[in-house]
Amino acid sequence: QKEVEQNSGPLSVPEGAIASLNCTYSDRGSQSFFWYRQYSGKSPELIMFIYSNGDKEDGRFTAQLNKASQYVSLLIRDSQPSDSATYLCAVNKNDYKLSFGAGTTVTVRA
Amino acid sequence: ETGVTQTPRHLVMGMTNKKSLKCEQHLGHNAMYWYKQSAKKPLELMFVYNFKEQTENNSVPSRFSPECPNSSHLFLHLHTLQPEDSALYLCASSQESGSNEQFFGPGTRLTVL
């Protein structure tokens, strides 16, 4: 079983719609959760992190965490073409190691 | 502009060559990391340094040799690589090991012929 699993996509959404990305993880001891955005040919950029169950909002982004279900998601509201990228879910057990999913590719259609 | 820089940005080398990748972070962080990113695969952690001490070697072949002379600089020395080592090599840093927010450099795109 992979430590962190994501649907590879591509996830295609029309401009202005909500993009919903999902991530599941296998280690119940995981404590902190991250979403990185990676444009083609570029390095990952941290966009959200969440530590507690529930929702965390930052601008058009909302991260949702459910530790009981071992599930973390990212919602992108009012999707823009500039949101087209690969989104990486990463999980940490409060040591120095992040475990990454393979990423979900999002395409926003103008 | 990222606070983590990497050179070179692109590197093509033969299997018998020796080369080095360099990473420098300007964020005052204490932990630095090397990752390998291959197409369609998750980021793979290679090495971790915390306060210049290596704290993780994730079963990386000996043809990859890291060096961390101080908390701001990290090198990856390469020798006798294989074509399957072609990938994007990313350096990252964080405030301290155990801290969660890692910031990445732009990466070195390595091609081994």
Tab-separated table of C-alpha atoms in Angstrom:
chain	number	residue	atom	x	y	z
A	1	GLN	CA	0.000	0.000	0.000
A	2	LYS	CA	1.322	3.421	-0.955
A	3	GLU	CA	1.901	5.823	1.912
A	4	VAL	CA	0.108	8.659	0.165
A	5	GLU	CA	-2.366	8.158	-2.656
A	6	GLN	CA	-3.841	10.665	-5.049
A	7	ASN	CA	-5.843	10.329	-8.240
A	8	SER	CA	-3.419	11.151	-11.037
A	9	GLY	CA	-6.056	12.925	-13.109
A	10	PRO	CA	-6.134	14.826	-15.246
A	11	LEU	CA	-8.913	16.711	-13.524
A	12	SER	CA	-10.490	19.104	-15.984
A	13	VAL	CA	-12.742	21.889	-14.684
A	14	PRO	CA	-14.247	24.944	-16.380
A	15	GLU	CA	-13.064	28.368	-15.369
A	16	GLY	CA	-14.945	29.621	-12.327
A	17	ALA	CA	-15.843	26.140	-11.075
A	18	ILE	CA	-14.639	24.364	-7.942
A	19	ALA	CA	-11.799	21.878	-8.317
A	20	SER	CA	-11.786	19.144	-5.681
A	21	LEU	CA	-8.615	17.136	-5.047
A	22	ASN	CA	-8.410	14.143	-2.749
A	23	CYS	CA	-5.595	12.453	-0.892
A	24	THR	CA	-5.528	9.433	1.413
A	25	TYR	CA	-2.681	8.291	3.612
A	26	SER	CA	-1.833	5.023	5.292
A	27	ASP	CA	-0.024	5.981	8.505
A	28	ARG	CA	-2.420	6.845	11.332
A	29	GLY	CA	0.432	8.535	13.178
A	30	SER	CA	0.629	11.278	10.567
A	31	GLN	CA	0.317	14.700	12.127
A	32	SER	CA	0.623	17.359	9.477
A	33	PHE	CA	-0.489	17.635	5.905
A	34	PHE	CA	0.569	19.801	3.029
A	35	TRP	CA	-0.512	20.733	-0.448
A	36	TYR	CA	2.108	21.775	-2.954
A	37	ARG	CA	1.470	23.164	-6.423
A	38	GLN	CA	3.924	22.317	-9.183
A	39	TYR	CA	3.790	23.978	-12.568
A	40	SER	CA	5.252	22.074	-15.485
A	41	GLY	CA	9.021	22.320	-15.442
A	42	LYS	CA	9.056	24.087	-12.076
A	43	SER	CA	9.644	23.035	-8.483
A	44	PRO	CA	6.896	22.411	-5.903
A	45	GLU	CA	5.489	25.465	-4.128
A	46	LEU	CA	3.781	25.170	-0.743
A	47	ILE	CA	0.224	26.530	-0.893
A	48	MET	CA	-1.533	25.087	2.157
A	49	PHE	CA	-0.867	23.151	5.331
A	50	ILE	CA	-3.266	21.770	7.905
A	51	TYR	CA	-2.713	20.083	11.259
A	52	SER	CA	-6.161	19.789	12.840
A	53	ASN	CA	-9.346	18.081	11.774
A	54	GLY	CA	-11.746	20.322	9.928
A	55	ASP	CA	-11.395	23.014	7.325
A	56	LYS	CA	-8.747	25.647	6.774
A	57	GLU	CA	-9.327	28.422	4.286
A	58	ASP	CA	-6.762	30.648	2.588
A	59	GLY	CA	-8.144	32.810	-0.195
A	60	ARG	CA	-9.623	30.579	-2.881
A	61	PHE	CA	-8.093	27.458	-1.318
A	62	THR	CA	-9.666	25.295	1.384
A	63	ALA	CA	-7.941	22.292	2.911
A	64	GLN	CA	-10.049	19.697	4.685
A	65	LEU	CA	-8.684	17.074	7.056
A	66	ASN	CA	-10.347	13.995	8.501
A	67	LYS	CA	-7.836	11.986	10.521
A	68	ALA	CA	-10.331	9.270	11.391
A	69	SER	CA	-10.819	8.562	7.692
A	70	GLN	CA	-7.163	9.288	6.885
A	71	TYR	CA	-8.262	11.713	4.234
A	72	VAL	CA	-7.196	15.200	3.259
A	73	SER	CA	-8.604	17.276	0.422
A	74	LEU	CA	-8.036	20.567	-1.329
A	75	LEU	CA	-10.775	22.691	-2.825
A	76	ILE	CA	-9.977	25.427	-5.301
A	77	ARG	CA	-12.865	27.853	-5.674
A	78	ASP	CA	-13.385	30.088	-8.704
A	79	SER	CA	-10.759	28.111	-10.634
A	80	GLN	CA	-8.578	30.143	-12.948
A	81	PRO	CA	-6.435	29.014	-15.902
A	82	SER	CA	-3.411	29.923	-13.768
A	83	ASP	CA	-4.447	27.142	-11.370
A	84	SER	CA	-3.599	24.574	-14.044
A	85	ALA	CA	-0.780	22.584	-12.466
A	86	THR	CA	0.001	19.351	-10.656
A	87	TYR	CA	-0.988	19.358	-6.994
A	88	LEU	CA	1.079	17.248	-4.613
A	89	CYS	CA	-0.217	16.009	-1.295
A	90	ALA	CA	2.450	15.499	1.389
A	91	VAL	CA	2.169	13.943	4.820
A	92	ASN	CA	4.463	14.254	7.843
A	93	LYS	CA	4.689	12.358	11.144
A	94	ASN	CA	6.380	15.273	12.894
A	95	ASP	CA	9.777	13.964	11.989
A	96	TYR	CA	11.776	15.412	9.146
A	97	LYS	CA	10.400	13.185	6.429
A	98	LEU	CA	7.622	14.196	4.098
A	99	SER	CA	5.897	11.443	2.135
A	100	PHE	CA	4.530	12.682	-1.164
A	101	GLY	CA	1.760	11.447	-3.391
A	102	ALA	CA	2.342	11.224	-7.124
A	103	GLY	CA	0.196	14.307	-7.710
A	104	THR	CA	-3.072	15.228	-9.397
A	105	THR	CA	-2.899	17.199	-12.630
A	106	VAL	CA	-5.537	19.929	-12.865
A	107	THR	CA	-6.509	21.648	-16.083
A	108	VAL	CA	-8.787	24.698	-15.942
A	109	ARG	CA	-10.608	25.300	-19.234
A	110	ALA	CA	-11.107	28.937	-20.188
B	1	GLU	CA	12.186	34.247	-6.405
B	2	THR	CA	12.783	31.272	-4.147
B	3	GLY	CA	15.059	31.525	-1.125
B	4	VAL	CA	16.633	28.244	-2.205
B	5	THR	CA	18.920	28.286	-5.227
B	6	GLN	CA	20.363	25.385	-7.172
B	7	THR	CA	23.090	25.145	-9.800
B	8	PRO	CA	23.354	24.034	-12.466
B	9	ARG	CA	19.757	24.116	-13.657
B	10	HIS	CA	20.459	21.589	-16.388
B	11	LEU	CA	23.192	18.966	-16.595
B	12	VAL	CA	24.010	16.353	-19.199
B	13	MET	CA	26.684	13.856	-18.281
B	14	GLY	CA	28.097	10.580	-19.440
B	15	MET	CA	28.158	7.510	-17.249
B	16	THR	CA	31.871	7.888	-16.536
B	17	ASN	CA	31.743	11.569	-15.591
B	18	LYS	CA	31.947	13.110	-12.141
B	19	LYS	CA	29.848	16.172	-11.442
B	20	SER	CA	28.375	18.000	-8.476
B	21	LEU	CA	25.056	19.677	-7.816
B	22	LYS	CA	24.989	22.678	-5.533
B	23	CYS	CA	22.218	24.023	-3.334
B	24	GLU	CA	22.206	27.165	-1.224
B	25	GLN	CA	19.440	28.408	1.024
B	26	HIS	CA	19.085	32.025	2.114
B	27	LEU	CA	16.275	31.459	4.624
B	28	GLY	CA	18.250	30.822	7.793
B	29	HIS	CA	17.006	27.249	7.922
B	30	ASN	CA	18.786	24.434	9.717
B	31	ALA	CA	17.668	21.407	7.741
B	32	MET	CA	18.309	20.639	4.085
B	33	TYR	CA	17.108	17.842	1.861
B	34	TRP	CA	17.809	16.189	-1.489
B	35	TYR	CA	14.885	14.736	-3.419
B	36	LYS	CA	14.685	12.907	-6.731
B	37	GLN	CA	11.648	13.435	-8.961
B	38	SER	CA	11.117	11.057	-11.881
B	39	ALA	CA	8.266	11.323	-14.345
B	40	LYS	CA	4.902	10.143	-12.979
B	41	LYS	CA	6.454	9.059	-9.659
B	42	PRO	CA	6.222	10.611	-6.209
B	43	LEU	CA	9.059	12.710	-4.924
B	44	GLU	CA	11.672	10.426	-3.395
B	45	LEU	CA	13.587	11.631	-0.355
B	46	MET	CA	17.310	10.881	-0.752
B	47	PHE	CA	19.187	12.609	2.070
B	48	VAL	CA	18.464	14.832	5.049
B	49	TYR	CA	20.891	17.065	6.895
B	50	ASN	CA	20.032	18.723	10.179
B	51	PHE	CA	22.530	21.240	11.555
B	52	LYS	CA	25.090	19.888	9.040
B	53	GLU	CA	24.715	16.319	10.280
B	54	GLN	CA	23.290	13.668	8.005
B	55	THR	CA	20.202	12.223	9.635
B	56	GLU	CA	18.765	10.253	6.757
B	57	ASN	CA	20.133	8.209	3.892
B	58	ASN	CA	17.133	6.679	2.229
B	59	SER	CA	18.891	3.631	0.739
B	60	VAL	CA	20.514	5.748	-1.923
B	61	PRO	CA	23.219	4.092	-4.085
B	62	SER	CA	26.769	5.094	-3.271
B	63	ARG	CA	27.207	6.727	-6.681
B	64	PHE	CA	25.352	9.653	-5.039
B	65	SER	CA	27.418	11.289	-2.316
B	66	PRO	CA	26.075	14.249	-0.324
B	67	GLU	CA	28.099	16.919	1.424
B	68	CYS	CA	26.909	19.623	3.789
B	69	PRO	CA	29.739	21.977	4.808
B	70	ASN	CA	27.394	24.340	6.698
B	71	SER	CA	23.685	24.909	7.275
B	72	SER	CA	23.345	27.029	4.142
B	73	HIS	CA	25.034	24.828	1.566
B	74	LEU	CA	24.385	21.331	0.336
B	75	PHE	CA	26.096	19.421	-2.433
B	76	LEU	CA	25.332	16.202	-4.252
B	77	HIS	CA	28.382	14.602	-5.832
B	78	LEU	CA	27.676	12.306	-8.753
B	79	HIS	CA	29.911	9.615	-10.222
B	80	THR	CA	29.410	6.658	-12.552
B	81	LEU	CA	25.695	7.306	-12.847
B	82	GLN	CA	23.280	5.196	-14.860
B	83	PRO	CA	20.738	6.372	-17.448
B	84	GLU	CA	17.922	5.567	-14.997
B	85	ASP	CA	19.335	8.248	-12.702
B	86	SER	CA	18.092	10.873	-15.159
B	87	ALA	CA	15.552	12.947	-13.241
B	88	LEU	CA	14.859	16.296	-11.632
B	89	TYR	CA	16.910	16.675	-8.445
B	90	LEU	CA	15.354	19.030	-5.950
B	91	CYS	CA	16.882	20.611	-2.909
B	92	ALA	CA	14.675	21.798	-0.062
B	93	SER	CA	15.160	23.421	3.319
B	94	SER	CA	13.133	23.859	6.475
B	95	GLN	CA	13.481	25.695	9.763
B	96	GLU	CA	14.558	22.542	11.564
B	97	SER	CA	14.079	18.868	11.190
B	98	GLY	CA	10.685	18.012	12.569
B	99	SER	CA	9.402	21.291	11.218
B	100	ASN	CA	7.006	20.653	8.480
B	101	GLU	CA	7.220	23.416	5.939
B	102	GLN	CA	9.812	22.603	3.361
B	103	PHE	CA	10.735	25.104	0.671
B	104	PHE	CA	12.120	23.864	-2.613
B	105	GLY	CA	14.764	25.141	-4.965
B	106	PRO	CA	14.180	25.236	-8.735
B	107	GLY	CA	15.849	21.878	-9.278
B	108	THR	CA	18.548	20.485	-11.524
B	109	ARG	CA	17.353	18.578	-14.583
B	110	LEU	CA	19.905	15.769	-14.956
B	111	THR	CA	20.298	13.650	-18.066
B	112	VAL	CA	22.693	10.706	-18.000
B	113	LEU	CA	23.721	9.444	-21.436
